[in-house]
PDB file of C-alpha atoms in Angstrom:
ATOM      1  CA  UNK A   1     -10.927 -23.809 -20.028  1.00  0.00           C
ATOM      2  CA  UNK A   2     -14.302 -23.296 -18.079  1.00  0.00           C
ATOM      3  CA  UNK A   3     -15.942 -20.236 -16.139  1.00  0.00           C
ATOM      4  CA  UNK A   4     -14.806 -22.128 -12.663  1.00  0.00           C
ATOM      5  CA  UNK A   5     -11.355 -23.458 -14.319  1.00  0.00           C
ATOM      6  CA  UNK A   6     -11.133 -19.520 -14.955  1.00  0.00           C
ATOM      7  CA  UNK A   7     -12.059 -18.158 -11.539  1.00  0.00           C
ATOM      8  CA  UNK A   8      -9.463 -20.714  -9.944  1.00  0.00           C
ATOM      9  CA  UNK A   9      -6.910 -19.383 -11.893  1.00  0.00           C
ATOM     10  CA  UNK A  10      -7.532 -16.246 -10.806  1.00  0.00           C
ATOM     11  CA  UNK A  11      -7.733 -16.726  -7.010  1.00  0.00           C
ATOM     12  CA  UNK A  12      -4.424 -18.332  -7.385  1.00  0.00           C
ATOM     13  CA  UNK A  13      -3.087 -15.763  -9.111  1.00  0.00           C
ATOM     14  CA  UNK A  14      -4.557 -13.275  -6.363  1.00  0.00           C
ATOM     15  CA  UNK A  15      -2.994 -16.009  -3.685  1.00  0.00           C
ATOM     16  CA  UNK A  16       0.746 -15.695  -5.232  1.00  0.00           C
ATOM     17  CA  UNK A  17       0.529 -11.885  -5.517  1.00  0.00           C
ATOM     18  CA  UNK A  18      -0.516 -11.357  -2.509  1.00  0.00           C
ATOM     19  CA  UNK A  19       2.313 -13.372  -0.837  1.00  0.00           C
ATOM     20  CA  UNK A  20       4.751 -11.664  -2.966  1.00  0.00           C
ATOM     21  CA  UNK A  21       3.381  -8.492  -1.582  1.00  0.00           C
ATOM     22  CA  UNK A  22       2.524  -6.615  -5.575  1.00  0.00           C
ATOM     23  CA  UNK A  23       0.121  -4.424  -5.372  1.00  0.00           C
ATOM     24  CA  UNK A  24      -2.301  -5.453  -8.430  1.00  0.00           C
ATOM     25  CA  UNK A  25      -5.887  -4.017  -9.317  1.00  0.00           C
ATOM     26  CA  UNK A  26      -8.884  -6.988  -9.761  1.00  0.00           C
ATOM     27  CA  UNK A  27     -11.650  -5.709 -12.503  1.00  0.00           C
ATOM     28  CA  UNK A  28     -15.057  -7.461 -12.068  1.00  0.00           C
ATOM     29  CA  UNK A  29     -17.758  -7.767 -15.003  1.00  0.00           C
ATOM     30  CA  UNK A  30     -20.826  -6.562 -12.452  1.00  0.00           C
ATOM     31  CA  UNK A  31     -23.517  -5.768 -15.864  1.00  0.00           C
ATOM     32  CA  UNK A  32     -23.333  -6.534 -19.454  1.00  0.00           C
ATOM     33  CA  UNK A  33     -26.552  -4.961 -21.665  1.00  0.00           C
ATOM     34  CA  UNK A  34     -26.481  -6.640 -25.336  1.00  0.00           C
ATOM     35  CA  UNK A  35     -23.988  -8.584 -26.667  1.00  0.00           C
ATOM     36  CA  UNK A  36     -20.610  -8.393 -25.029  1.00  0.00           C
ATOM     37  CA  UNK A  37     -17.489 -10.606 -25.015  1.00  0.00           C
ATOM     38  CA  UNK A  38     -17.226 -10.719 -21.580  1.00  0.00           C
ATOM     39  CA  UNK A  39     -20.384 -11.906 -19.049  1.00  0.00           C
ATOM     40  CA  UNK A  40     -21.263 -10.738 -15.391  1.00  0.00           C
ATOM     41  CA  UNK A  41     -18.992 -12.418 -13.204  1.00  0.00           C
ATOM     42  CA  UNK A  42     -15.780 -12.218 -15.644  1.00  0.00           C
ATOM     43  CA  UNK A  43     -12.901 -10.890 -13.425  1.00  0.00           C
ATOM     44  CA  UNK A  44      -9.109 -10.075 -14.541  1.00  0.00           C
ATOM     45  CA  UNK A  45      -5.781  -9.597 -12.398  1.00  0.00           C
ATOM     46  CA  UNK A  46      -4.168  -6.459 -13.571  1.00  0.00           C
ATOM     47  CA  UNK A  47      -0.943  -5.387 -12.380  1.00  0.00           C
ATOM     48  CA  UNK A  48       0.893  -1.959 -11.853  1.00  0.00           C
ATOM     49  CA  UNK A  49       2.132  -1.706 -15.056  1.00  0.00           C
ATOM     50  CA  UNK A  50      -1.457  -2.523 -16.428  1.00  0.00           C
ATOM     51  CA  UNK A  51      -0.857  -5.986 -18.018  1.00  0.00           C
ATOM     52  CA  UNK A  52      -3.474  -8.355 -17.275  1.00  0.00           C
ATOM     53  CA  UNK A  53      -1.758 -11.302 -15.289  1.00  0.00           C
ATOM     54  CA  UNK A  54      -5.031 -13.872 -15.553  1.00  0.00           C
ATOM     55  CA  UNK A  55      -8.327 -13.735 -15.643  1.00  0.00           C
ATOM     56  CA  UNK A  56     -10.232 -12.334 -18.739  1.00  0.00           C
ATOM     57  CA  UNK A  57     -13.034  -9.045 -19.353  1.00  0.00           C
ATOM     58  CA  UNK A  58     -13.415  -8.856 -22.869  1.00  0.00           C
ATOM     59  CA  UNK A  59     -11.352  -7.701 -25.890  1.00  0.00           C
ATOM     60  CA  UNK A  60     -10.533  -3.810 -26.669  1.00  0.00           C
ATOM     61  CA  UNK A  61     -14.163  -2.843 -26.686  1.00  0.00           C
ATOM     62  CA  UNK A  62     -13.428  -2.229 -22.510  1.00  0.00           C
ATOM     63  CA  UNK A  63      -9.473  -3.302 -22.316  1.00  0.00           C
ATOM     64  CA  UNK A  64      -8.437   0.149 -22.868  1.00  0.00           C
ATOM     65  CA  UNK A  65     -10.587   2.246 -20.292  1.00  0.00           C
ATOM     66  CA  UNK A  66     -10.843  -0.740 -17.780  1.00  0.00           C
ATOM     67  CA  UNK A  67      -6.624  -1.367 -17.845  1.00  0.00           C
ATOM     68  CA  UNK A  68      -6.158   2.805 -17.158  1.00  0.00           C
ATOM     69  CA  UNK A  69      -8.586   2.688 -14.471  1.00  0.00           C
ATOM     70  CA  UNK A  70      -6.652  -0.518 -13.048  1.00  0.00           C
ATOM     71  CA  UNK A  71      -3.359   1.709 -13.404  1.00  0.00           C
ATOM     72  CA  UNK A  72      -4.940   4.914 -11.074  1.00  0.00           C
ATOM     73  CA  UNK A  73      -6.525   2.525  -8.812  1.00  0.00           C
ATOM     74  CA  UNK A  74      -3.196   0.811  -8.116  1.00  0.00           C
ATOM     75  CA  UNK A  75      -1.966   4.256  -7.679  1.00  0.00           C
ATOM     76  CA  UNK A  76      -4.164   5.594  -5.109  1.00  0.00           C
ATOM     77  CA  UNK A  77      -6.047   2.841  -3.903  1.00  0.00           C
ATOM     78  CA  UNK A  78      -9.797   4.344  -4.688  1.00  0.00           C
ATOM     79  CA  UNK A  79     -11.649   1.637  -6.422  1.00  0.00           C
ATOM     80  CA  UNK A  80     -14.033   2.544  -9.721  1.00  0.00           C
ATOM     81  CA  UNK A  81     -16.915   1.501 -11.831  1.00  0.00           C
ATOM     82  CA  UNK A  82     -16.186   2.181 -15.460  1.00  0.00           C
ATOM     83  CA  UNK A  83     -19.222   1.847 -17.382  1.00  0.00           C
ATOM     84  CA  UNK A  84     -18.621   1.399 -21.296  1.00  0.00           C
ATOM     85  CA  UNK A  85     -21.315   2.626 -23.631  1.00  0.00           C
ATOM     86  CA  UNK A  86     -21.870   2.927 -27.152  1.00  0.00           C
ATOM     87  CA  UNK A  87     -21.175   6.718 -28.011  1.00  0.00           C
ATOM     88  CA  UNK A  88     -24.890   7.333 -28.599  1.00  0.00           C
ATOM     89  CA  UNK A  89     -26.072   6.169 -25.360  1.00  0.00           C
ATOM     90  CA  UNK A  90     -23.534   8.469 -23.640  1.00  0.00           C
ATOM     91  CA  UNK A  91     -24.927  11.005 -25.838  1.00  0.00           C
ATOM     92  CA  UNK A  92     -27.989  10.219 -24.647  1.00  0.00           C
ATOM     93  CA  UNK A  93     -27.270  10.527 -21.080  1.00  0.00           C
ATOM     94  CA  UNK A  94     -25.235  13.732 -21.747  1.00  0.00           C
ATOM     95  CA  UNK A  95     -21.384  12.571 -20.972  1.00  0.00           C
ATOM     96  CA  UNK A  96     -18.370  12.125 -22.578  1.00  0.00           C
ATOM     97  CA  UNK A  97     -15.691   9.565 -22.522  1.00  0.00           C
ATOM     98  CA  UNK A  98     -13.750  10.525 -19.518  1.00  0.00           C
ATOM     99  CA  UNK A  99     -16.442  12.152 -17.704  1.00  0.00           C
ATOM    100  CA  UNK A 100     -17.509  11.192 -14.065  1.00  0.00           C
ATOM    101  CA  UNK A 101     -21.143  11.324 -12.751  1.00  0.00           C
ATOM    102  CA  UNK A 102     -22.360  10.008  -9.332  1.00  0.00           C
ATOM    103  CA  UNK A 103     -19.235   7.794  -9.312  1.00  0.00           C
ATOM    104  CA  UNK A 104     -19.329   6.170 -12.352  1.00  0.00           C
ATOM    105  CA  UNK A 105     -16.884   6.925 -14.893  1.00  0.00           C
ATOM    106  CA  UNK A 106     -17.885   6.535 -18.381  1.00  0.00           C
ATOM    107  CA  UNK A 107     -15.685   4.928 -21.771  1.00  0.00           C
ATOM    108  CA  UNK A 108     -16.734   4.299 -25.352  1.00  0.00           C
ATOM    109  CA  UNK A 109     -17.616   1.334 -27.084  1.00  0.00           C
ATOM    110  CA  UNK A 110     -16.386   1.866 -30.652  1.00  0.00           C
ATOM    111  CA  UNK A 111     -17.065  -2.010 -31.378  1.00  0.00           C
ATOM    112  CA  UNK A 112     -19.412  -2.975 -33.715  1.00  0.00           C
ATOM    113  CA  UNK A 113     -21.181  -5.025 -30.723  1.00  0.00           C
ATOM    114  CA  UNK A 114     -22.605  -1.961 -29.306  1.00  0.00           C
ATOM    115  CA  UNK A 115     -23.067  -3.626 -25.939  1.00  0.00           C
ATOM    116  CA  UNK A 116     -22.714  -2.409 -22.472  1.00  0.00           C
ATOM    117  CA  UNK A 117     -20.121  -3.625 -19.912  1.00  0.00           C
ATOM    118  CA  UNK A 118     -20.144  -1.623 -16.265  1.00  0.00           C
ATOM    119  CA  UNK A 119     -16.923  -2.854 -14.675  1.00  0.00           C
ATOM    120  CA  UNK A 120     -16.092  -2.344 -10.964  1.00  0.00           C
ATOM    121  CA  UNK A 121     -12.104  -2.165 -10.504  1.00  0.00           C
ATOM    122  CA  UNK A 122     -10.800  -2.177  -7.281  1.00  0.00           C
ATOM    123  CA  UNK A 123      -7.454  -2.237  -5.824  1.00  0.00           C
ATOM    124  CA  UNK A 124      -5.564  -5.337  -4.013  1.00  0.00           C
ATOM    125  CA  UNK A 125      -2.552  -3.537  -2.061  1.00  0.00           C
ATOM    126  CA  UNK A 126      -0.158  -4.642   0.133  1.00  0.00           C
ATOM    127  CA  UNK A 127      -0.171  -3.827   4.158  1.00  0.00           C
ATOM    128  CA  UNK A 128       1.849  -0.471   4.970  1.00  0.00           C
ATOM    129  CA  UNK A 129       4.747  -1.839   7.270  1.00  0.00           C
ATOM    130  CA  UNK A 130       5.686  -1.156  10.725  1.00  0.00           C
ATOM    131  CA  UNK A 131       9.806  -1.944  11.233  1.00  0.00           C
ATOM    132  CA  UNK A 132      10.772  -1.338  15.074  1.00  0.00           C
ATOM    133  CA  UNK A 133      14.283  -1.727  15.943  1.00  0.00           C
ATOM    134  CA  UNK A 134      14.842  -2.405  19.212  1.00  0.00           C
ATOM    135  CA  UNK A 135      13.740  -4.320  22.184  1.00  0.00           C
ATOM    136  CA  UNK A 136      12.897  -1.647  24.437  1.00  0.00           C
ATOM    137  CA  UNK A 137       9.310  -1.281  26.348  1.00  0.00           C
ATOM    138  CA  UNK A 138       8.569   1.535  23.171  1.00  0.00           C
ATOM    139  CA  UNK A 139       9.674  -0.468  20.703  1.00  0.00           C
ATOM    140  CA  UNK A 140       7.493  -3.795  22.251  1.00  0.00           C
ATOM    141  CA  UNK A 141       4.179  -0.793  22.633  1.00  0.00           C
ATOM    142  CA  UNK A 142       4.699   0.274  18.795  1.00  0.00           C
ATOM    143  CA  UNK A 143       4.648  -3.561  17.735  1.00  0.00           C
ATOM    144  CA  UNK A 144       1.442  -4.336  19.969  1.00  0.00           C
ATOM    145  CA  UNK A 145      -0.871  -1.214  18.794  1.00  0.00           C
ATOM    146  CA  UNK A 146       0.872  -1.198  14.952  1.00  0.00           C
ATOM    147  CA  UNK A 147      -0.113  -4.402  14.360  1.00  0.00           C
ATOM    148  CA  UNK A 148      -3.793  -4.053  15.988  1.00  0.00           C
ATOM    149  CA  UNK A 149      -4.089  -1.102  13.524  1.00  0.00           C
ATOM    150  CA  UNK A 150      -3.290  -3.686  10.310  1.00  0.00           C
ATOM    151  CA  UNK A 151       0.296  -2.962   9.749  1.00  0.00           C
ATOM    152  CA  UNK A 152       2.506  -5.799   8.901  1.00  0.00           C
ATOM    153  CA  UNK A 153       4.808  -5.616  11.996  1.00  0.00           C
ATOM    154  CA  UNK A 154       8.299  -6.726  11.328  1.00  0.00           C
ATOM    155  CA  UNK A 155      10.828  -6.188  14.548  1.00  0.00           C
ATOM    156  CA  UNK A 156      14.632  -5.946  14.381  1.00  0.00           C
ATOM    157  CA  UNK A 157      16.700  -7.059  18.007  1.00  0.00           C
ATOM    158  CA  UNK A 158      19.094  -9.410  19.087  1.00  0.00           C
ATOM    159  CA  UNK A 159      19.079 -12.885  18.826  1.00  0.00           C
ATOM    160  CA  UNK A 160      18.018 -13.574  22.704  1.00  0.00           C
ATOM    161  CA  UNK A 161      15.546 -10.290  23.054  1.00  0.00           C
ATOM    162  CA  UNK A 162      12.829 -11.190  19.942  1.00  0.00           C
ATOM    163  CA  UNK A 163      11.277 -13.739  21.858  1.00  0.00           C
ATOM    164  CA  UNK A 164       9.882 -10.355  24.285  1.00  0.00           C
ATOM    165  CA  UNK A 165       7.758  -9.796  21.755  1.00  0.00           C
ATOM    166  CA  UNK A 166       4.268 -11.363  21.571  1.00  0.00           C
ATOM    167  CA  UNK A 167       3.120 -11.451  17.925  1.00  0.00           C
ATOM    168  CA  UNK A 168       5.168  -9.593  15.230  1.00  0.00           C
ATOM    169  CA  UNK A 169       4.558 -10.353  12.193  1.00  0.00           C
ATOM    170  CA  UNK A 170       8.242 -11.216  11.501  1.00  0.00           C
ATOM    171  CA  UNK A 171      11.126 -11.688  13.871  1.00  0.00           C
ATOM    172  CA  UNK A 172      14.814 -10.817  12.568  1.00  0.00           C
ATOM    173  CA  UNK A 173      18.248 -10.635  14.763  1.00  0.00           C
ATOM    174  CA  UNK A 174      19.983  -7.499  14.136  1.00  0.00           C
ATOM    175  CA  UNK A 175      19.618  -4.354  12.595  1.00  0.00           C
ATOM    176  CA  UNK A 176      20.308  -5.152   8.876  1.00  0.00           C
ATOM    177  CA  UNK A 177      16.906  -3.770   7.793  1.00  0.00           C
ATOM    178  CA  UNK A 178      15.900  -4.271   4.118  1.00  0.00           C
ATOM    179  CA  UNK A 179      17.137  -1.560   1.701  1.00  0.00           C
ATOM    180  CA  UNK A 180      14.160  -2.011  -0.362  1.00  0.00           C
ATOM    181  CA  UNK A 181      11.000  -3.359  -0.274  1.00  0.00           C
ATOM    182  CA  UNK A 182       7.529  -3.146  -2.402  1.00  0.00           C
ATOM    183  CA  UNK A 183       5.005  -1.821   0.273  1.00  0.00           C
ATOM    184  CA  UNK A 184       5.198   1.381   2.161  1.00  0.00           C
ATOM    185  CA  UNK A 185       7.118   1.214   4.737  1.00  0.00           C
ATOM    186  CA  UNK A 186       7.627   3.529   8.429  1.00  0.00           C
ATOM    187  CA  UNK A 187      10.911   2.284  10.182  1.00  0.00           C
ATOM    188  CA  UNK A 188      11.308   3.348  14.200  1.00  0.00           C
ATOM    189  CA  UNK A 189      14.550   2.873  15.753  1.00  0.00           C
ATOM    190  CA  UNK A 190      13.555   2.701  19.175  1.00  0.00           C
ATOM    191  CA  UNK A 191      16.990   0.924  20.720  1.00  0.00           C
ATOM    192  CA  UNK A 192      17.343   3.564  23.347  1.00  0.00           C
ATOM    193  CA  UNK A 193      21.422   3.039  23.658  1.00  0.00           C
ATOM    194  CA  UNK A 194      21.290  -0.416  22.430  1.00  0.00           C
ATOM    195  CA  UNK A 195      22.622  -0.194  19.445  1.00  0.00           C
ATOM    196  CA  UNK A 196      21.823   3.299  17.957  1.00  0.00           C
ATOM    197  CA  UNK A 197      24.191   3.466  15.226  1.00  0.00           C
ATOM    198  CA  UNK A 198      24.190   0.798  13.704  1.00  0.00           C
ATOM    199  CA  UNK A 199      20.118   0.583  13.607  1.00  0.00           C
ATOM    200  CA  UNK A 200      19.773   4.261  12.473  1.00  0.00           C
ATOM    201  CA  UNK A 201      21.893   3.737   9.672  1.00  0.00           C
ATOM    202  CA  UNK A 202      20.438   0.542   8.622  1.00  0.00           C
ATOM    203  CA  UNK A 203      17.222   2.547   8.450  1.00  0.00           C
ATOM    204  CA  UNK A 204      18.257   5.921   6.973  1.00  0.00           C
ATOM    205  CA  UNK A 205      20.041   3.742   3.576  1.00  0.00           C
ATOM    206  CA  UNK A 206      16.394   2.169   3.337  1.00  0.00           C
ATOM    207  CA  UNK A 207      13.940   3.258   1.159  1.00  0.00           C
ATOM    208  CA  UNK A 208      11.764   3.805   3.674  1.00  0.00           C
ATOM    209  CA  UNK A 209       9.121   6.760   3.504  1.00  0.00           C
ATOM    210  CA  UNK A 210       9.265   7.236   7.179  1.00  0.00           C
ATOM    211  CA  UNK A 211      12.499   6.709   9.292  1.00  0.00           C
ATOM    212  CA  UNK A 212      12.216   8.188  13.148  1.00  0.00           C
ATOM    213  CA  UNK A 213      13.961   8.377  16.330  1.00  0.00           C
ATOM    214  CA  UNK A 214      13.057   7.337  19.793  1.00  0.00           C
ATOM    215  CA  UNK A 215      15.232  10.026  21.886  1.00  0.00           C
ATOM    216  CA  UNK A 216      15.872  13.700  22.441  1.00  0.00           C
ATOM    217  CA  UNK A 217      17.323  15.875  19.810  1.00  0.00           C
ATOM    218  CA  UNK A 218      20.463  16.341  21.161  1.00  0.00           C
ATOM    219  CA  UNK A 219      20.776  12.041  21.309  1.00  0.00           C
ATOM    220  CA  UNK A 220      19.848  12.521  17.647  1.00  0.00           C
ATOM    221  CA  UNK A 221      22.364  15.523  16.709  1.00  0.00           C
ATOM    222  CA  UNK A 222      24.585  13.471  18.484  1.00  0.00           C
ATOM    223  CA  UNK A 223      24.406  10.069  16.377  1.00  0.00           C
ATOM    224  CA  UNK A 224      23.722  12.421  13.241  1.00  0.00           C
ATOM    225  CA  UNK A 225      27.013  13.589  13.885  1.00  0.00           C
ATOM    226  CA  UNK A 226      28.392   9.937  14.422  1.00  0.00           C
ATOM    227  CA  UNK A 227      26.922   8.986  11.189  1.00  0.00           C
ATOM    228  CA  UNK A 228      27.842  11.468   8.785  1.00  0.00           C
ATOM    229  CA  UNK A 229      31.686  11.136  10.506  1.00  0.00           C
ATOM    230  CA  UNK A 230      31.162   7.906   9.278  1.00  0.00           C
ATOM    231  CA  UNK A 231      29.873   8.340   5.501  1.00  0.00           C
ATOM    232  CA  UNK A 232      26.058   8.278   5.471  1.00  0.00           C
ATOM    233  CA  UNK A 233      25.025  11.277   3.198  1.00  0.00           C
ATOM    234  CA  UNK A 234      23.524  14.067   4.633  1.00  0.00           C
ATOM    235  CA  UNK A 235      20.715  14.008   2.558  1.00  0.00           C
ATOM    236  CA  UNK A 236      19.989  10.560   4.203  1.00  0.00           C
ATOM    237  CA  UNK A 237      19.650  11.956   7.792  1.00  0.00           C
ATOM    238  CA  UNK A 238      17.991  14.819   7.117  1.00  0.00           C
ATOM    239  CA  UNK A 239      14.888  13.076   6.248  1.00  0.00           C
ATOM    240  CA  UNK A 240      15.014  11.653  10.302  1.00  0.00           C
ATOM    241  CA  UNK A 241      12.373  12.365  12.217  1.00  0.00           C
ATOM    242  CA  UNK A 242      13.528  13.059  15.436  1.00  0.00           C
ATOM    243  CA  UNK A 243      11.929  12.999  18.338  1.00  0.00           C
ATOM    244  CA  UNK A 244       9.591  10.636  17.193  1.00  0.00           C
ATOM    245  CA  UNK A 245       5.831  11.457  16.901  1.00  0.00           C
ATOM    246  CA  UNK A 246       3.520  14.286  17.370  1.00  0.00           C
ATOM    247  CA  UNK A 247       4.081  15.880  20.689  1.00  0.00           C
ATOM    248  CA  UNK A 248       1.225  15.305  22.725  1.00  0.00           C
ATOM    249  CA  UNK A 249       2.874  15.296  26.077  1.00  0.00           C
ATOM    250  CA  UNK A 250       3.774  11.446  26.026  1.00  0.00           C
ATOM    251  CA  UNK A 251       5.574   9.904  28.880  1.00  0.00           C
ATOM    252  CA  UNK A 252       4.889   6.296  29.248  1.00  0.00           C
ATOM    253  CA  UNK A 253       5.813   3.585  26.127  1.00  0.00           C
ATOM    254  CA  UNK A 254       2.723   3.356  25.427  1.00  0.00           C
ATOM    255  CA  UNK A 255       1.591   6.909  24.859  1.00  0.00           C
ATOM    256  CA  UNK A 256       5.050   7.380  23.094  1.00  0.00           C
ATOM    257  CA  UNK A 257       3.976   4.748  20.730  1.00  0.00           C
ATOM    258  CA  UNK A 258       0.644   6.202  19.932  1.00  0.00           C
ATOM    259  CA  UNK A 259       1.861   9.891  19.774  1.00  0.00           C
ATOM    260  CA  UNK A 260       4.561   7.845  16.959  1.00  0.00           C
ATOM    261  CA  UNK A 261       1.582   6.019  15.729  1.00  0.00           C
ATOM    262  CA  UNK A 262      -0.344   9.236  15.433  1.00  0.00           C
ATOM    263  CA  UNK A 263       2.564  10.941  12.969  1.00  0.00           C
ATOM    264  CA  UNK A 264       2.236   7.970  10.956  1.00  0.00           C
ATOM    265  CA  UNK A 265      -1.143   7.918  10.503  1.00  0.00           C
ATOM    266  CA  UNK A 266      -1.200  11.709   9.667  1.00  0.00           C
ATOM    267  CA  UNK A 267       1.460  11.102   6.942  1.00  0.00           C
ATOM    268  CA  UNK A 268      -0.134   8.018   5.540  1.00  0.00           C
ATOM    269  CA  UNK A 269      -3.504   9.530   5.153  1.00  0.00           C
ATOM    270  CA  UNK A 270      -2.760  13.103   4.137  1.00  0.00           C
ATOM    271  CA  UNK A 271      -3.697  12.684   0.289  1.00  0.00           C
ATOM    272  CA  UNK A 272      -6.705  11.006   1.210  1.00  0.00           C
ATOM    273  CA  UNK A 273      -7.546  13.737   3.586  1.00  0.00           C
ATOM    274  CA  UNK A 274      -6.896  16.372   0.742  1.00  0.00           C
ATOM    275  CA  UNK A 275      -8.371  14.501  -1.961  1.00  0.00           C
TER     276      UNK A 275
END
């Protein structure tokens, strides 16, 4: 396979994995010194389990360090630059394999080639998904603002109400929220009296990391009791955020949507803020 064919192969694989919302990493050789199997510009697509699914970045001399880095960048979303060098060059720099300096992580090349290869490893993660249940003014405001904030927006509402939403990524009739999804999901039930229990149960039985209910504490408590009586596990209802959103004194649908997305942002970015 020629370099051009390999590049096209990588592009096709990336497109297919993005379409499946599968997280992966792309490793790109950005610099080589002396003899190395792969040259600058070589790329590989690496799955979350560390397997190479397309492209090529050389043999065993660099492979282990790059695959470890790929698993890490997929886990935390932080790109890394890996410099694979002969041990004597690492010693000259005063670093050991695994050390990091000024954003570069060092690894040892113990192969006879004694080449140096710098590899940039970046994660390609699916968009976080904002799932909105209901066709209320709050639901419409959430969908609009969430899309502008970069979320994949999925709307669940009665069939006749779906066209009320301007431009969600997906429209789904009814409240059968998918139990599983490959990406991070935030589900907001904004039905406000029209299908509350059905939507809330489906949301709480999903694997979404965040489920919120737009309504009062009393209303949420009544729905919890109703769902418990219907057989919903208490561990599921305990993770409900109700009332939805941060307390910013919101009154209008747009203000309520801002408060909910602010709460989601706090949860989503907490690890990055603490890092």
